[in-house]
Amino acid sequence: MSVHPGAGKAADTAALLRVPSLMTAYYTRRPDVSELRERVSFGTSGHRGSSFDTAFNESHIHAITQAICTYRSQQGTDGPLFLGVDTHALSECAAASALEVLAANGVTVMVDDSGGYTPTPVVSHAILSWNRGRTTALADGIVITPSHNPPADGGFKYNPPHGGAADSKATAWIQDEANRLLGSDGREVHRMPWSRAVKADTTHLFDYMGGYISDLGNVIDIEPLQGR
């Protein structure tokens, strides 16, 4: 295996991500739905792209979130929605945009109580824990992460009540509805200012990591590890 020429050296300034520029592009660039690369496109359970390419911008997130609100309503999913965020630069922007739409649609949203980051398995655990033993008021979730994609990319994924990735039938419907909403310039998207959304009666703080960690003893034999 060859060694990369940059190994062990400080990163070239030209290779560093300009985060302020990325975030500015998120809020200022408007997608053209006639351009295929600027449309919502769900791959493995979610939409991914960079705001520099006008592929992951505020308009995309508003439209996708509104589509998810409609989809979950059609499916009878009326419990809380667990909203998780990773450390990619665009994730917190997308979380704020999503909350504006979720709150305006009256969806009960669970956000991290410390404003921290939430690994994908933690969101799945929260959904499954809530739904255990229930047949009504089932929960679902949104995970804002592009997984292993480059730093400039954002990602937005929907997890239905089974806790895992949404299947292709669900993602195809959400994708098509989101693109329809984009084509109408977002006129059918319900949203409220973030300052109101974060204080809405439907927005709640939730201890993601505490619940996940406290449950580890049910799947891992911790005692031998403590003796090391």
CSV table of N, CA and C in Angstrom, one decimal, residues 8-136:
chain,number,residue,atom,x,y,z
A,8,GLY,N,1.3,12.6,7.6
A,8,GLY,CA,2.2,13.2,8.6
A,8,GLY,C,2.5,14.6,8.5
A,9,LYS,N,1.8,15.3,7.6
A,9,LYS,CA,2.1,16.7,7.3
A,9,LYS,C,0.8,17.6,7.7
A,10,ALA,N,1.0,18.8,7.9
A,10,ALA,CA,-0.1,19.7,8.2
A,10,ALA,C,-0.9,19.8,6.9
A,11,ALA,N,-2.2,19.9,7.0
A,11,ALA,CA,-3.1,20.0,5.9
A,11,ALA,C,-2.9,21.2,5.0
A,12,ASP,N,-2.9,21.1,3.7
A,12,ASP,CA,-2.7,22.2,2.8
A,12,ASP,C,-4.0,23.1,3.0
A,13,THR,N,-3.7,24.4,3.1
A,13,THR,CA,-4.8,25.3,3.4
A,13,THR,C,-5.9,25.2,2.3
A,14,ALA,N,-5.4,25.0,1.1
A,14,ALA,CA,-6.4,24.9,-0.1
A,14,ALA,C,-7.3,23.7,0.1
A,15,ALA,N,-6.9,22.7,0.9
A,15,ALA,CA,-7.7,21.5,1.0
A,15,ALA,C,-8.7,21.6,2.2
A,16,LEU,N,-8.6,22.7,3.0
A,16,LEU,CA,-9.5,22.8,4.1
A,16,LEU,C,-10.9,23.3,3.7
A,17,LEU,N,-11.9,22.9,4.4
A,17,LEU,CA,-13.3,23.3,4.1
A,17,LEU,C,-13.5,24.7,4.7
A,18,ARG,N,-14.1,25.6,3.9
A,18,ARG,CA,-14.4,26.9,4.3
A,18,ARG,C,-15.9,26.8,4.8
A,19,VAL,N,-16.0,26.6,6.1
A,19,VAL,CA,-17.3,26.3,6.7
A,19,VAL,C,-18.2,27.5,6.6
A,20,PRO,N,-17.8,28.8,6.8
A,20,PRO,CA,-18.7,29.9,6.7
A,20,PRO,C,-19.3,30.0,5.2
A,21,SER,N,-18.4,29.7,4.3
A,21,SER,CA,-18.9,29.8,2.9
A,21,SER,C,-19.9,28.7,2.6
A,22,LEU,N,-19.7,27.5,3.2
A,22,LEU,CA,-20.6,26.4,3.0
A,22,LEU,C,-22.0,26.7,3.6
A,23,MET,N,-22.0,27.3,4.8
A,23,MET,CA,-23.2,27.7,5.5
A,23,MET,C,-23.9,28.8,4.8
A,24,THR,N,-23.2,29.8,4.2
A,24,THR,CA,-23.8,30.8,3.4
A,24,THR,C,-24.5,30.3,2.2
A,25,ALA,N,-23.8,29.3,1.5
A,25,ALA,CA,-24.4,28.7,0.4
A,25,ALA,C,-25.7,27.9,0.8
A,26,TYR,N,-25.7,27.3,1.9
A,26,TYR,CA,-26.9,26.6,2.4
A,26,TYR,C,-28.1,27.5,2.4
A,27,TYR,N,-27.9,28.7,2.9
A,27,TYR,CA,-29.1,29.7,3.1
A,27,TYR,C,-29.4,30.5,1.8
A,28,THR,N,-28.4,30.7,0.9
A,28,THR,CA,-28.6,31.6,-0.2
A,28,THR,C,-28.9,31.0,-1.5
A,29,ARG,N,-28.4,29.8,-1.7
A,29,ARG,CA,-28.6,29.1,-3.0
A,29,ARG,C,-30.0,28.4,-3.1
A,30,ARG,N,-30.7,28.6,-4.2
A,30,ARG,CA,-32.0,28.0,-4.4
A,30,ARG,C,-31.9,27.0,-5.5
A,31,PRO,N,-32.4,25.7,-5.2
A,31,PRO,CA,-32.3,24.7,-6.2
A,31,PRO,C,-33.3,24.9,-7.4
A,32,ASP,N,-32.8,24.5,-8.6
A,32,ASP,CA,-33.6,24.5,-9.8
A,32,ASP,C,-34.0,23.0,-10.0
A,33,VAL,N,-35.3,22.7,-9.9
A,33,VAL,CA,-35.8,21.3,-10.0
A,33,VAL,C,-35.7,20.8,-11.4
A,34,SER,N,-35.5,21.7,-12.4
A,34,SER,CA,-35.2,21.2,-13.7
A,34,SER,C,-33.8,20.6,-13.9
A,35,GLU,N,-33.0,20.9,-12.9
A,35,GLU,CA,-31.6,20.4,-12.9
A,35,GLU,C,-31.6,19.1,-12.1
A,36,LEU,N,-31.3,18.0,-12.7
A,36,LEU,CA,-31.4,16.7,-12.0
A,36,LEU,C,-30.6,16.7,-10.7
A,37,ARG,N,-29.4,17.2,-10.8
A,37,ARG,CA,-28.5,17.2,-9.6
A,37,ARG,C,-28.9,18.1,-8.5
A,38,GLU,N,-29.9,19.0,-8.7
A,38,GLU,CA,-30.3,19.9,-7.7
A,38,GLU,C,-31.6,19.5,-7.1
A,39,ARG,N,-32.2,18.3,-7.5
A,39,ARG,CA,-33.4,17.8,-7.0
A,39,ARG,C,-33.1,16.9,-5.7
A,40,VAL,N,-34.1,16.7,-5.0
A,40,VAL,CA,-34.0,15.7,-3.8
A,40,VAL,C,-33.9,14.3,-4.4
A,41,SER,N,-32.9,13.6,-3.9
A,41,SER,CA,-32.6,12.3,-4.4
A,41,SER,C,-32.2,11.4,-3.2
A,42,PHE,N,-33.1,10.5,-2.9
A,42,PHE,CA,-32.9,9.6,-1.8
A,42,PHE,C,-32.1,8.4,-2.2
A,43,GLY,N,-30.9,8.2,-1.6
A,43,GLY,CA,-30.1,7.0,-1.8
A,43,GLY,C,-30.5,6.0,-0.7
A,44,THR,N,-29.5,5.5,0.0
A,44,THR,CA,-29.8,4.6,1.1
A,44,THR,C,-30.4,5.3,2.3
A,45,SER,N,-31.7,5.3,2.3
A,45,SER,CA,-32.6,5.9,3.3
A,45,SER,C,-32.6,7.4,3.4
A,46,GLY,N,-31.7,8.1,2.6
A,46,GLY,CA,-31.7,9.5,2.8
A,46,GLY,C,-31.2,10.3,1.6
A,47,HIS,N,-31.3,11.6,1.7
A,47,HIS,CA,-30.8,12.6,0.7
A,47,HIS,C,-29.4,13.1,1.2
A,48,ARG,N,-28.5,13.2,0.3
A,48,ARG,CA,-27.2,13.7,0.6
A,48,ARG,C,-26.7,14.7,-0.5
A,49,GLY,N,-25.8,15.6,-0.1
A,49,GLY,CA,-25.3,16.5,-1.1
A,49,GLY,C,-24.6,17.7,-0.4
A,50,SER,N,-24.0,18.5,-1.1
A,50,SER,CA,-23.3,19.7,-0.6
A,50,SER,C,-24.1,21.0,-1.0
A,51,SER,N,-24.1,22.0,-0.1
A,51,SER,CA,-24.7,23.2,-0.5
A,51,SER,C,-23.9,24.0,-1.6
A,52,PHE,N,-22.6,23.7,-1.7
A,52,PHE,CA,-21.8,24.3,-2.7
A,52,PHE,C,-22.4,23.8,-4.1
A,53,ASP,N,-23.0,22.7,-4.2
A,53,ASP,CA,-23.5,22.1,-5.5
A,53,ASP,C,-25.0,22.4,-5.6
A,54,THR,N,-25.6,23.2,-4.7
A,54,THR,CA,-27.0,23.4,-4.6
A,54,THR,C,-27.8,22.1,-4.5
A,55,ALA,N,-27.2,21.2,-3.8
A,55,ALA,CA,-27.8,19.9,-3.6
A,55,ALA,C,-28.3,19.6,-2.2
A,56,PHE,N,-27.9,20.4,-1.3
A,56,PHE,CA,-28.3,20.3,0.1
A,56,PHE,C,-28.4,21.7,0.7
A,57,ASN,N,-29.6,22.3,0.6
A,57,ASN,CA,-29.8,23.7,1.0
A,57,ASN,C,-31.1,23.8,1.8
A,58,GLU,N,-31.3,25.0,2.3
A,58,GLU,CA,-32.4,25.2,3.1
A,58,GLU,C,-33.7,24.7,2.5
A,59,SER,N,-33.9,25.1,1.2
A,59,SER,CA,-35.1,24.7,0.5
A,59,SER,C,-35.3,23.2,0.4
A,60,HIS,N,-34.2,22.5,0.2
A,60,HIS,CA,-34.3,21.0,0.2
A,60,HIS,C,-34.8,20.5,1.6
A,61,ILE,N,-34.3,21.0,2.6
A,61,ILE,CA,-34.6,20.5,4.0
A,61,ILE,C,-36.1,20.8,4.3
A,62,HIS,N,-36.5,22.0,4.0
A,62,HIS,CA,-37.9,22.4,4.3
A,62,HIS,C,-38.8,21.5,3.5
A,63,ALA,N,-38.5,21.2,2.2
A,63,ALA,CA,-39.4,20.4,1.4
A,63,ALA,C,-39.4,19.0,1.9
A,64,ILE,N,-38.2,18.4,2.2
A,64,ILE,CA,-38.2,17.0,2.6
A,64,ILE,C,-38.9,16.8,4.0
A,65,THR,N,-38.7,17.8,4.9
A,65,THR,CA,-39.4,17.7,6.2
A,65,THR,C,-40.9,17.8,6.0
A,66,GLN,N,-41.4,18.7,5.2
A,66,GLN,CA,-42.8,18.8,4.9
A,66,GLN,C,-43.3,17.5,4.3
A,67,ALA,N,-42.6,16.9,3.4
A,67,ALA,CA,-43.0,15.6,2.8
A,67,ALA,C,-43.0,14.5,3.9
A,68,ILE,N,-42.1,14.5,4.8
A,68,ILE,CA,-42.1,13.5,5.9
A,68,ILE,C,-43.3,13.8,6.8
A,69,CYS,N,-43.6,15.0,7.1
A,69,CYS,CA,-44.8,15.3,7.9
A,69,CYS,C,-46.1,14.7,7.3
A,70,THR,N,-46.2,14.9,6.0
A,70,THR,CA,-47.4,14.4,5.3
A,70,THR,C,-47.4,12.9,5.3
A,71,TYR,N,-46.2,12.3,5.0
A,71,TYR,CA,-46.1,10.8,4.9
A,71,TYR,C,-46.4,10.2,6.3
A,72,ARG,N,-45.9,10.7,7.4
A,72,ARG,CA,-46.1,10.1,8.7
A,72,ARG,C,-47.6,10.3,9.0
A,73,SER,N,-48.2,11.3,8.6
A,73,SER,CA,-49.7,11.5,8.9
A,73,SER,C,-50.5,10.5,8.1
A,74,GLN,N,-50.1,10.3,6.9
A,74,GLN,CA,-50.8,9.3,6.1
A,74,GLN,C,-50.7,7.8,6.7
A,75,GLN,N,-49.5,7.6,7.3
A,75,GLN,CA,-49.2,6.3,7.9
A,75,GLN,C,-49.8,6.1,9.3
A,76,GLY,N,-50.4,7.2,9.8
A,76,GLY,CA,-51.0,7.1,11.1
A,76,GLY,C,-49.9,7.2,12.2
A,77,THR,N,-48.7,7.7,11.9
A,77,THR,CA,-47.7,7.8,12.9
A,77,THR,C,-47.8,9.2,13.6
A,78,ASP,N,-48.3,9.2,14.8
A,78,ASP,CA,-48.6,10.4,15.5
A,78,ASP,C,-48.0,10.5,16.8
A,79,GLY,N,-47.0,9.7,17.1
A,79,GLY,CA,-46.2,9.8,18.3
A,79,GLY,C,-45.1,10.8,18.1
A,80,PRO,N,-44.1,10.9,19.0
A,80,PRO,CA,-43.0,11.8,18.9
A,80,PRO,C,-42.0,11.5,17.8
A,81,LEU,N,-41.4,12.5,17.2
A,81,LEU,CA,-40.3,12.3,16.2
A,81,LEU,C,-39.0,12.6,16.9
A,82,PHE,N,-38.1,11.6,16.9
A,82,PHE,CA,-36.8,11.8,17.5
A,82,PHE,C,-35.8,12.4,16.5
A,83,LEU,N,-35.3,13.5,16.8
A,83,LEU,CA,-34.4,14.3,15.8
A,83,LEU,C,-33.0,14.2,16.2
A,84,GLY,N,-32.1,13.5,15.4
A,84,GLY,CA,-30.7,13.4,15.8
A,84,GLY,C,-29.8,14.1,14.8
A,85,VAL,N,-28.7,14.6,15.3
A,85,VAL,CA,-27.8,15.4,14.5
A,85,VAL,C,-26.3,14.9,14.7
A,86,ASP,N,-25.6,14.9,13.5
A,86,ASP,CA,-24.2,14.5,13.7
A,86,ASP,C,-23.3,15.7,13.6
A,87,THR,N,-22.0,15.5,13.4
A,87,THR,CA,-21.0,16.6,13.5
A,87,THR,C,-20.7,17.3,12.2
A,88,HIS,N,-21.2,16.8,11.1
A,88,HIS,CA,-20.9,17.5,9.8
A,88,HIS,C,-21.4,19.0,9.9
A,89,ALA,N,-20.7,19.8,9.1
A,89,ALA,CA,-20.8,21.2,9.2
A,89,ALA,C,-22.3,21.7,8.9
A,90,LEU,N,-23.0,21.0,8.0
A,90,LEU,CA,-24.3,21.4,7.6
A,90,LEU,C,-25.4,20.9,8.5
A,91,SER,N,-25.1,20.0,9.4
A,91,SER,CA,-26.1,19.2,10.2
A,91,SER,C,-26.9,20.1,11.1
A,92,GLU,N,-26.3,21.1,11.8
A,92,GLU,CA,-27.0,21.9,12.7
A,92,GLU,C,-27.9,22.9,11.9
A,93,CYS,N,-27.4,23.4,10.8
A,93,CYS,CA,-28.3,24.2,9.9
A,93,CYS,C,-29.6,23.4,9.5
A,94,ALA,N,-29.4,22.2,9.1
A,94,ALA,CA,-30.5,21.3,8.6
A,94,ALA,C,-31.4,21.0,9.8
A,95,ALA,N,-30.9,20.8,11.0
A,95,ALA,CA,-31.7,20.6,12.1
A,95,ALA,C,-32.6,21.8,12.5
A,96,ALA,N,-32.1,23.0,12.4
A,96,ALA,CA,-32.9,24.2,12.6
A,96,ALA,C,-34.0,24.3,11.6
A,97,SER,N,-33.6,24.1,10.3
A,97,SER,CA,-34.6,24.1,9.2
A,97,SER,C,-35.7,23.1,9.4
A,98,ALA,N,-35.3,21.9,9.8
A,98,ALA,CA,-36.3,20.8,10.0
A,98,ALA,C,-37.3,21.2,11.1
A,99,LEU,N,-36.7,21.7,12.2
A,99,LEU,CA,-37.5,22.0,13.4
A,99,LEU,C,-38.6,23.1,13.0
A,100,GLU,N,-38.2,24.1,12.2
A,100,GLU,CA,-39.1,25.1,11.7
A,100,GLU,C,-40.4,24.5,11.1
A,101,VAL,N,-40.2,23.4,10.3
A,101,VAL,CA,-41.3,22.8,9.6
A,101,VAL,C,-42.0,21.8,10.5
A,102,LEU,N,-41.3,21.1,11.3
A,102,LEU,CA,-42.0,20.1,12.2
A,102,LEU,C,-42.9,20.8,13.2
A,103,ALA,N,-42.4,21.9,13.8
A,103,ALA,CA,-43.2,22.6,14.8
A,103,ALA,C,-44.4,23.3,14.1
A,104,ALA,N,-44.2,23.8,12.9
A,104,ALA,CA,-45.4,24.4,12.2
A,104,ALA,C,-46.4,23.4,11.9
A,105,ASN,N,-46.0,22.1,11.7
A,105,ASN,CA,-47.0,21.0,11.4
A,105,ASN,C,-47.5,20.4,12.7
A,106,GLY,N,-47.1,20.9,13.9
A,106,GLY,CA,-47.6,20.3,15.1
A,106,GLY,C,-47.1,19.0,15.5
A,107,VAL,N,-45.9,18.6,15.0
A,107,VAL,CA,-45.3,17.4,15.3
A,107,VAL,C,-44.5,17.5,16.6
A,108,THR,N,-44.7,16.5,17.5
A,108,THR,CA,-43.9,16.5,18.8
A,108,THR,C,-42.5,16.1,18.4
A,109,VAL,N,-41.5,16.9,18.8
A,109,VAL,CA,-40.1,16.6,18.4
A,109,VAL,C,-39.3,16.5,19.6
A,110,MET,N,-38.4,15.5,19.7
A,110,MET,CA,-37.5,15.3,20.8
A,110,MET,C,-36.1,15.6,20.3
A,111,VAL,N,-35.5,16.7,20.9
A,111,VAL,CA,-34.2,17.1,20.6
A,111,VAL,C,-33.3,16.9,21.8
A,112,ASP,N,-32.0,16.8,21.5
A,112,ASP,CA,-31.1,16.4,22.6
A,112,ASP,C,-31.1,17.5,23.7
A,113,ASP,N,-31.1,17.0,24.9
A,113,ASP,CA,-31.3,18.0,26.1
A,113,ASP,C,-30.0,18.8,26.3
A,114,SER,N,-28.9,18.4,25.8
A,114,SER,CA,-27.6,19.1,26.0
A,114,SER,C,-27.2,19.8,24.7
A,115,GLY,N,-28.0,19.8,23.7
A,115,GLY,CA,-27.6,20.4,22.4
A,115,GLY,C,-26.5,19.6,21.7
A,116,GLY,N,-26.3,18.4,22.1
A,116,GLY,CA,-25.2,17.6,21.6
A,116,GLY,C,-25.5,16.9,20.3
A,117,TYR,N,-24.6,16.0,20.0
A,117,TYR,CA,-24.7,15.2,18.8
A,117,TYR,C,-25.2,13.8,19.1
A,118,THR,N,-25.9,13.2,18.1
A,118,THR,CA,-26.6,12.0,18.4
A,118,THR,C,-26.2,10.9,17.3
A,119,PRO,N,-25.4,9.9,17.6
A,119,PRO,CA,-25.1,8.9,16.7
A,119,PRO,C,-26.4,8.2,16.2
A,120,THR,N,-26.4,7.7,15.0
A,120,THR,CA,-27.6,7.1,14.4
A,120,THR,C,-28.2,6.0,15.3
A,121,PRO,N,-27.3,5.0,15.9
A,121,PRO,CA,-27.9,4.0,16.7
A,121,PRO,C,-28.7,4.5,17.9
A,122,VAL,N,-28.3,5.7,18.4
A,122,VAL,CA,-28.9,6.3,19.6
A,122,VAL,C,-30.4,6.7,19.2
A,123,VAL,N,-30.5,7.2,18.0
A,123,VAL,CA,-31.9,7.6,17.5
A,123,VAL,C,-32.7,6.4,17.4
A,124,SER,N,-32.2,5.3,16.8
A,124,SER,CA,-32.9,4.1,16.6
A,124,SER,C,-33.3,3.5,17.9
A,125,HIS,N,-32.4,3.6,18.9
A,125,HIS,CA,-32.7,3.0,20.2
A,125,HIS,C,-33.9,3.8,20.9
A,126,ALA,N,-33.9,5.1,20.7
A,126,ALA,CA,-34.9,6.0,21.3
A,126,ALA,C,-36.3,5.6,20.7
A,127,ILE,N,-36.3,5.4,19.4
A,127,ILE,CA,-37.6,5.1,18.7
A,127,ILE,C,-38.1,3.7,19.2
A,128,LEU,N,-37.2,2.7,19.2
A,128,LEU,CA,-37.6,1.4,19.6
A,128,LEU,C,-38.0,1.4,21.1
A,129,SER,N,-37.3,2.1,21.9
A,129,SER,CA,-37.7,2.1,23.4
A,129,SER,C,-39.0,2.7,23.6
A,130,TRP,N,-39.3,3.8,22.8
A,130,TRP,CA,-40.7,4.4,22.9
A,130,TRP,C,-41.7,3.5,22.5
A,131,ASN,N,-41.5,2.8,21.4
A,131,ASN,CA,-42.5,2.0,20.7
A,131,ASN,C,-42.7,0.6,21.4
A,132,ARG,N,-41.8,0.2,22.2
A,132,ARG,CA,-41.9,-1.1,22.8
A,132,ARG,C,-43.2,-1.2,23.6
A,133,GLY,N,-44.0,-2.2,23.2
A,133,GLY,CA,-45.3,-2.5,23.9
A,133,GLY,C,-46.4,-1.6,23.5
A,134,ARG,N,-46.2,-0.7,22.5
A,134,ARG,CA,-47.2,0.3,22.1
A,134,ARG,C,-47.8,-0.2,20.7
A,135,THR,N,-49.1,0.1,20.5
A,135,THR,CA,-49.7,-0.1,19.2
A,135,THR,C,-50.3,1.2,18.7
A,136,THR,N,-50.3,2.2,19.5
A,136,THR,CA,-50.7,3.6,19.0
A,136,THR,C,-49.7,4.6,19.5
